[in-house]
Amino acid sequence: LGTLQNQPTPRISLLTGQVVVVKIVCGYAHALALTDAGEIYVWGANSYGQLGTSTKCNTLTPVKIAEEYGRFVDIAACHYNHISAAVNHSGKVYMWGQCRNQSIQ
C-alpha cells in the first residue's frame, strides 16, 4: 500500500486507475496482481526472490515483472515457502522464490 505501516481499514491500491486488475494473490508478506492484459505486478517483501524482480530488495509500490514471457492467464503465491507462480497464455508454468533446494524445472 506504499507504506511500512499496518493498514487496518480498506484502502485504494496504488494500481487503481492504471490497469484493470482481475486477480490478486498473497504470500506471507508479498502480493501479486494479474491484469486483464495478462501483466503481473508485484510488491512486498522479497527476501527469497519471491517478487521475481531479479533482486532481493523489498518494494512498497507495484512493479511489473516477467514481460518477456508473454501474456499471463493465472497467478499463485504460497505463504509458507515464499514462492510465486504464474501460467502464461501458452500453458507454461513459471515459479520463483524460496525453493528450499527443490528443482522447479
mmCIF file of C-alpha atoms in Angstrom:
data_model
loop_
_atom_site.group_PDB
_atom_site.id
_atom_site.type_symbol
_atom_site.label_atom_id
_atom_site.label_comp_id
_atom_site.label_asym_id
_atom_site.label_seq_id
_atom_site.Cartn_x
_atom_site.Cartn_y
_atom_site.Cartn_z
ATOM 1 C CA LEU A 1 0.000 0.000 0.000
ATOM 2 C CA GLY A 2 3.004 2.250 -0.265
ATOM 3 C CA THR A 3 3.899 2.436 3.435
ATOM 4 C CA LEU A 4 5.535 0.290 6.077
ATOM 5 C CA GLN A 5 2.526 0.621 8.397
ATOM 6 C CA ASN A 6 -0.264 -1.885 9.007
ATOM 7 C CA GLN A 7 -3.475 -0.895 7.218
ATOM 8 C CA PRO A 8 -6.450 -1.817 9.477
ATOM 9 C CA THR A 9 -9.127 -0.496 7.076
ATOM 10 C CA PRO A 10 -9.585 -0.918 3.302
ATOM 11 C CA ARG A 11 -7.579 1.486 1.164
ATOM 12 C CA ILE A 12 -7.450 2.026 -2.596
ATOM 13 C CA SER A 13 -4.415 0.344 -4.156
ATOM 14 C CA LEU A 14 -1.713 2.245 -5.996
ATOM 15 C CA LEU A 15 -2.662 0.255 -9.132
ATOM 16 C CA THR A 16 -6.154 1.757 -9.272
ATOM 17 C CA GLY A 17 -6.697 3.757 -12.428
ATOM 18 C CA GLN A 18 -3.523 2.470 -14.093
ATOM 19 C CA VAL A 19 -4.647 -1.043 -15.035
ATOM 20 C CA VAL A 20 -7.638 -3.366 -14.716
ATOM 21 C CA VAL A 21 -6.795 -5.983 -12.068
ATOM 22 C CA VAL A 22 -8.588 -9.321 -12.471
ATOM 23 C CA LYS A 23 -6.868 -11.320 -9.709
ATOM 24 C CA ILE A 24 -4.775 -10.680 -6.595
ATOM 25 C CA VAL A 25 -2.934 -13.335 -4.584
ATOM 26 C CA CYS A 26 -0.897 -13.002 -1.386
ATOM 27 C CA GLY A 27 2.012 -14.886 0.081
ATOM 28 C CA TYR A 28 3.384 -14.461 3.586
ATOM 29 C CA ALA A 29 4.463 -10.852 3.033
ATOM 30 C CA HIS A 30 4.147 -10.285 -0.710
ATOM 31 C CA ALA A 31 1.382 -9.872 -3.262
ATOM 32 C CA LEU A 32 0.871 -10.349 -6.991
ATOM 33 C CA ALA A 33 -1.775 -8.797 -9.218
ATOM 34 C CA LEU A 34 -2.813 -10.064 -12.660
ATOM 35 C CA THR A 35 -4.270 -7.558 -15.113
ATOM 36 C CA ASP A 36 -6.777 -8.041 -17.907
ATOM 37 C CA ALA A 37 -3.862 -7.513 -20.330
ATOM 38 C CA GLY A 38 -2.005 -10.506 -18.834
ATOM 39 C CA GLU A 39 0.564 -8.428 -16.966
ATOM 40 C CA ILE A 40 1.864 -9.265 -13.484
ATOM 41 C CA TYR A 41 2.546 -6.616 -10.843
ATOM 42 C CA VAL A 42 4.288 -7.495 -7.551
ATOM 43 C CA TRP A 43 5.040 -5.752 -4.250
ATOM 44 C CA GLY A 44 6.017 -6.525 -0.660
ATOM 45 C CA ALA A 45 8.829 -8.498 0.942
ATOM 46 C CA ASN A 46 11.418 -10.100 -1.306
ATOM 47 C CA SER A 47 13.949 -11.832 0.968
ATOM 48 C CA TYR A 48 13.803 -15.024 -1.107
ATOM 49 C CA GLY A 49 13.269 -13.524 -4.563
ATOM 50 C CA GLN A 50 9.519 -14.202 -4.389
ATOM 51 C CA LEU A 51 8.745 -10.967 -6.260
ATOM 52 C CA GLY A 52 10.631 -12.108 -9.353
ATOM 53 C CA THR A 53 12.391 -8.764 -9.802
ATOM 54 C CA SER A 54 15.873 -10.314 -10.168
ATOM 55 C CA THR A 55 16.894 -8.796 -6.811
ATOM 56 C CA LYS A 56 16.091 -9.445 -3.173
ATOM 57 C CA CYS A 57 15.033 -5.850 -2.492
ATOM 58 C CA ASN A 58 11.609 -5.251 -0.957
ATOM 59 C CA THR A 59 9.270 -2.913 -2.826
ATOM 60 C CA LEU A 60 6.431 -0.810 -1.416
ATOM 61 C CA THR A 61 4.857 0.003 -4.777
ATOM 62 C CA PRO A 62 3.709 -2.379 -7.541
ATOM 63 C CA VAL A 63 6.355 -3.321 -10.136
ATOM 64 C CA LYS A 64 5.595 -5.044 -13.452
ATOM 65 C CA ILE A 65 7.581 -8.259 -13.974
ATOM 66 C CA ALA A 66 8.096 -11.120 -16.452
ATOM 67 C CA GLU A 67 7.088 -9.194 -19.562
ATOM 68 C CA GLU A 68 9.442 -11.320 -21.655
ATOM 69 C CA TYR A 69 7.365 -14.474 -21.033
ATOM 70 C CA GLY A 70 4.232 -13.280 -22.803
ATOM 71 C CA ARG A 71 0.659 -12.804 -21.624
ATOM 72 C CA PHE A 72 -0.202 -14.489 -18.308
ATOM 73 C CA VAL A 73 -3.547 -16.110 -17.541
ATOM 74 C CA ASP A 74 -3.170 -17.125 -13.872
ATOM 75 C CA ILE A 75 -1.056 -16.434 -10.782
ATOM 76 C CA ALA A 76 -0.493 -18.045 -7.370
ATOM 77 C CA ALA A 77 1.519 -17.377 -4.211
ATOM 78 C CA CYS A 78 2.475 -19.701 -1.344
ATOM 79 C CA HIS A 79 2.524 -18.461 2.217
ATOM 80 C CA TYR A 80 4.876 -20.993 3.807
ATOM 81 C CA ASN A 81 7.584 -21.313 1.143
ATOM 82 C CA HIS A 82 7.679 -17.722 -0.174
ATOM 83 C CA ILE A 83 7.070 -18.974 -3.720
ATOM 84 C CA SER A 84 5.216 -17.267 -6.548
ATOM 85 C CA ALA A 85 3.935 -18.906 -9.722
ATOM 86 C CA ALA A 86 2.286 -17.919 -12.979
ATOM 87 C CA VAL A 87 0.888 -19.608 -16.088
ATOM 88 C CA ASN A 88 1.286 -17.873 -19.440
ATOM 89 C CA HIS A 89 -1.034 -17.972 -22.443
ATOM 90 C CA SER A 90 0.727 -20.999 -23.943
ATOM 91 C CA GLY A 91 0.377 -23.028 -20.730
ATOM 92 C CA LYS A 92 3.960 -22.723 -19.496
ATOM 93 C CA VAL A 93 4.274 -22.586 -15.703
ATOM 94 C CA TYR A 94 6.842 -20.237 -14.151
ATOM 95 C CA MET A 95 7.861 -20.361 -10.465
ATOM 96 C CA TRP A 96 10.247 -18.247 -8.414
ATOM 97 C CA GLY A 97 11.186 -17.572 -4.789
ATOM 98 C CA GLN A 98 12.389 -19.798 -1.955
ATOM 99 C CA CYS A 99 12.608 -23.254 -3.441
ATOM 100 C CA ARG A 100 14.348 -24.927 -0.466
ATOM 101 C CA ASN A 101 16.772 -26.934 -2.639
ATOM 102 C CA GLN A 102 13.933 -28.244 -4.775
ATOM 103 C CA SER A 103 14.075 -28.277 -8.562
ATOM 104 C CA ILE A 104 11.274 -26.394 -10.261
ATOM 105 C CA GLN A 105 12.304 -27.232 -13.826
#
